[in-house]
Each structure stands twice: as structure tokens, then as C-alpha cells.
C-alpha angles and dihedrals in degrees: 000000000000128000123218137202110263088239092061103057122095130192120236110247086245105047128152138217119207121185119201105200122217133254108319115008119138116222085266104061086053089052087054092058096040087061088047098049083046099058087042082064106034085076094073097027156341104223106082119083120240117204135145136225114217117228101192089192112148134203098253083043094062099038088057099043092046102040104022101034086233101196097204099053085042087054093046092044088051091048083057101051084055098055098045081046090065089041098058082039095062095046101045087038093060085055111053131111125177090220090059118108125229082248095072115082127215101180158004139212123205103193122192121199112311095007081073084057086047098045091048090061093043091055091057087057097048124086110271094232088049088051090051083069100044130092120203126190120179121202113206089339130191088232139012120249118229119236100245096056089088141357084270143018132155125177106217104199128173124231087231110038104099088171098075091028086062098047081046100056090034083061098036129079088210104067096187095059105112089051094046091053090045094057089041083057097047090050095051093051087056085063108256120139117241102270095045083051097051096042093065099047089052084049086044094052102034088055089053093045087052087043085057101035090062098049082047089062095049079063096044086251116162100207115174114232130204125229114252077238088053096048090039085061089041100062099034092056084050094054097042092046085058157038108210117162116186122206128209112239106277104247109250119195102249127202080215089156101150113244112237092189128183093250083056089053104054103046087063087099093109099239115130099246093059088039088052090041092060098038086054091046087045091054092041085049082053094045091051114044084040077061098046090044084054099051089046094044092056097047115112087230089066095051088051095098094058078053096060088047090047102050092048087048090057107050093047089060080239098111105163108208105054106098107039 
């Protein structure tokens, strides 16, 4: 499929916009975002459509699709791709005109969590020359989209948010991905172009595998390395297969003052058990708040504002991430 400058790219008149919430909203949690994404829209124009799937994908649904092979919820969630697959048909399909380039956009999907999961088996059900006028972004998704799946995808992931990168790395062959597409990140805006980016990366790796090759052998360990060329092919067939942008933690003002309490104050005393007892509250506090930054991180909510982004982007033919 081919793959156009941003600039170059138009919306139909009449394009729509479909959002596919993540694991456990009710369709009324997907309303609610529907209403959000429209007013984020309304502010350049009145003339796209706004609906929702709704993906009523639950948590034990997921957990027993994705690590128990549950036939029953794999055959639901199946069902379901189906069924968001006709829907993007029809829509895509009324719009349609032979004499359209692959430049004009009919539509475009905003998928959340598990709807990008979803999404990426409903593409696979949908007509190729309805898909070359199609954009999909996915927020925190389950899985990352390919490229070529549409005439534009980008996987918008926050550095943060552990809940889609472990979806992500449970889907995917290469665990590391999310980390490799974060560097690569980090490098471009650095301002080096892709291959010296990924030149690096492929230095960068070859270097640690030696690193760990060698104490592997202290211990009469037979570990297999990659070629810097190897590596070098590896990465540049990743990036090229997809658009993952990966976004530093939004700063939020703490009231991080740190609680002297009484119960602090008192196992000061120096003995090992009180020692022991506030090193353990000190870990649980960690654990916690690491747990609560990673829910928040993977809201929708908290990718709005790339929606926003996003959205004006868009409409302006000045979309940013299409040529990584």
C-alpha cells in the first residue's frame, strides 16, 4: 500500500471519526469519550461524524483469551472483530469513489487498549482498497498495528504506561519492543535521521551482547550473537513495519511532602525490626504509587491531549508521524 506525505492527504467532506474503547468500559464510558473526541473537533469544524464501537471486552475475558487460550471468549472476541469489520465496511464502502486517490481520507479510527487489538483483527477482515483510504491511532494499545495495514497508523504509547507495554510485549515475539521504539524516539528527537538512529541502537546492542557473551563464557555459557548487520536489518525492518511514538509521563504537581508520621518517628530507634518495618512500608509505598502512575498513564483521558494534537495535525495535512 502506498504511503503518502501528510500534506498530501485530504479528508472527504463527509468523513467520519469512530472511536473502540479498551478492556471494561461500559457503553457509557465510550459515549463519554465520544462527546470528548467531538468537541475536540467541533473546534475546527462541524462536518465529520463522531460514533463508537463498543468493545465489551472485560478483564477476565482477556486474561483467558490471551493466557488460556479460552475458546469461547476467542470466539466471542472474534465474533466481535467481525462485526466492528462490517461496520468499518459499510462506512468506508458509502464512500467510496474509484476516481479518489489514496490521498483522500474517509475515515479515521481512534482505538483505546484492547480496541487496538480489536482494530488490528478487524482490518484484516475489511477490503484492501477501502483500508488505502483509512487512518488508524492507537492510544496505550494491546498491540501494536503494522504500517501497511492502512494508509496510516501510528501507536501512540506512554512511557509510563506499563499497562499497554505489557499487553504489547505479551503479543509481541520481540520482548524488548516498546523500549527499542522509545530509544529510537529519543535519538530522532535529537535530531538524528533513521539510519543514524538506528545505527546506533544496533552499536549499542551488539557491544552489550558482546559484554554478556564474554561473562557467559566465565560460566561455560554458549549464548548465540547477532551481527551488527543483523541487528542493523533487524531494527530497520522494525521501524519501517511501525509507527510507534512513545511519550514521556505528563508532570503532575505532587503533594509528594514527605509524611514524617508519627509511626516514622518512632521506629527511628535504630533496632532491626523497625529498621525492616520501614524499609518494607517504604517498598509497598513504590509498588503502589508505580501502580497508580501506570493506571493513570494508560486512561484515555490522559492520552487526550495527543488527541487533541492529533486532531489539529490532521486537519491542517501536517500530520507529524508519518514519515519516521
Amino acid at each position: 500500500m502506498a504511503i503518502y506525505n501528510p500534506c498530501q492527504m485530504q479528508f472527504k467532506p463527509d468523513a467520519f471519526f469512530l472511536y473502540v474503547n479498551g478492556l471494561g468500559n461500559t457503553s457509557v464510558d465510550a459515549q463519554t469519550s465520544v462527546v470528548a473526541i467531538r468537541s475536540l473537533l467541533e473546534m475546527y469544524t462541524y462536518s465529520f461524524s463522531v460514533d463508537y464501537f463498543h468493545n465489551e471486552t472485560n478483564m477476565a475475558g482477556y486474561v483467558a483469551s490471551t493466557f488460556f487460550d479460552h475458546e469461547p471468549e476467542i470466539d466471542r472476541q472474534n465474533t466481535s472483530a467481525c462485526q466492528l469489520a462490517n461496520v468499518l465496511q459499510e462506512k468506508l464502502k458509502v464512500r467510496y469513489n474509484t476516481y479518489d486517490s489514496e490521498s483522500i481520507i474517509y475515515g479515521v479510527v481512534f482505538a483505546h487498549s484492547h480496541g487496538a487489538a480489536l482494530t488490528d483483527l478487524a482490518l484484516n477482515l475489511v477490503q484492501q482498497h477501502y483500508l488505502q483510504h483509512l487512518i488508524v491511532i492507537c492510544y496505550g494499545g494491546a498491540k501494536l498495528i503494522r504500517k501497511s495495514k492502512a494508509v496510516m497508523i501510528v501507536n501512540h504509547v506512554r512511557e509510563k504506561d506499563h499497562v499497554s507495554q505489557l499487553a504489547i510485549t505479551l503479543s509481541s515475539t520481540d520482548k524488548s519492543m516498546t523500549n527499542i521504539f522509545q530509544r529510537y524516539n529519543t535519538l530522532r528527537m535529537m535530531g538524528k535521521t533513521k539510519q543514524e538512529a538506528v545505527a546506533i541502537m544496533a552499536t549499542e546492542q551488539t557491544i552489550t551482547s558482546a559484554v554478556v557473551q564474554l561473562k557467559g563464557k566465565k560460566k561455560n555459557e554458549q549464548k548465540k550473537i547477532d551481527s551488527f548487520q543483523e541487528r542493523l536489518d533487524y531494527l530497520l525492518n522494525l521501524i519501517d513495519s511501525y509507527n510507534v511514538v512513545v511519550h514521556p509521563m505528563l508532570k503532575e504537581d505532587s503533594d509528594d511532602s514527605t509524611d514524617t508520621t508519627e509511626n516514622d518517628q518512632e521506629e527511628t530507634d535504630g533496632s532491626f525490626w523497625a529498621a525492616f518495618k520501614k524499609k518494607a512500608k517504604a517498598v509497598v509505598k513504590t509498588v503502589a504509587e508505580e501502580i497508580r502512575t501506570a493506571v493513570h498513564e494508560h486512561k484515555f483521558d490522559t492520552y487526550m491531549a495527543q488527541v487533541s494534537n492529533d486532531i489539529s495535525s490532521m486537519l491542517s495535512g501536517s500530520f507529524p508521524y508519518q514519515d519516521h
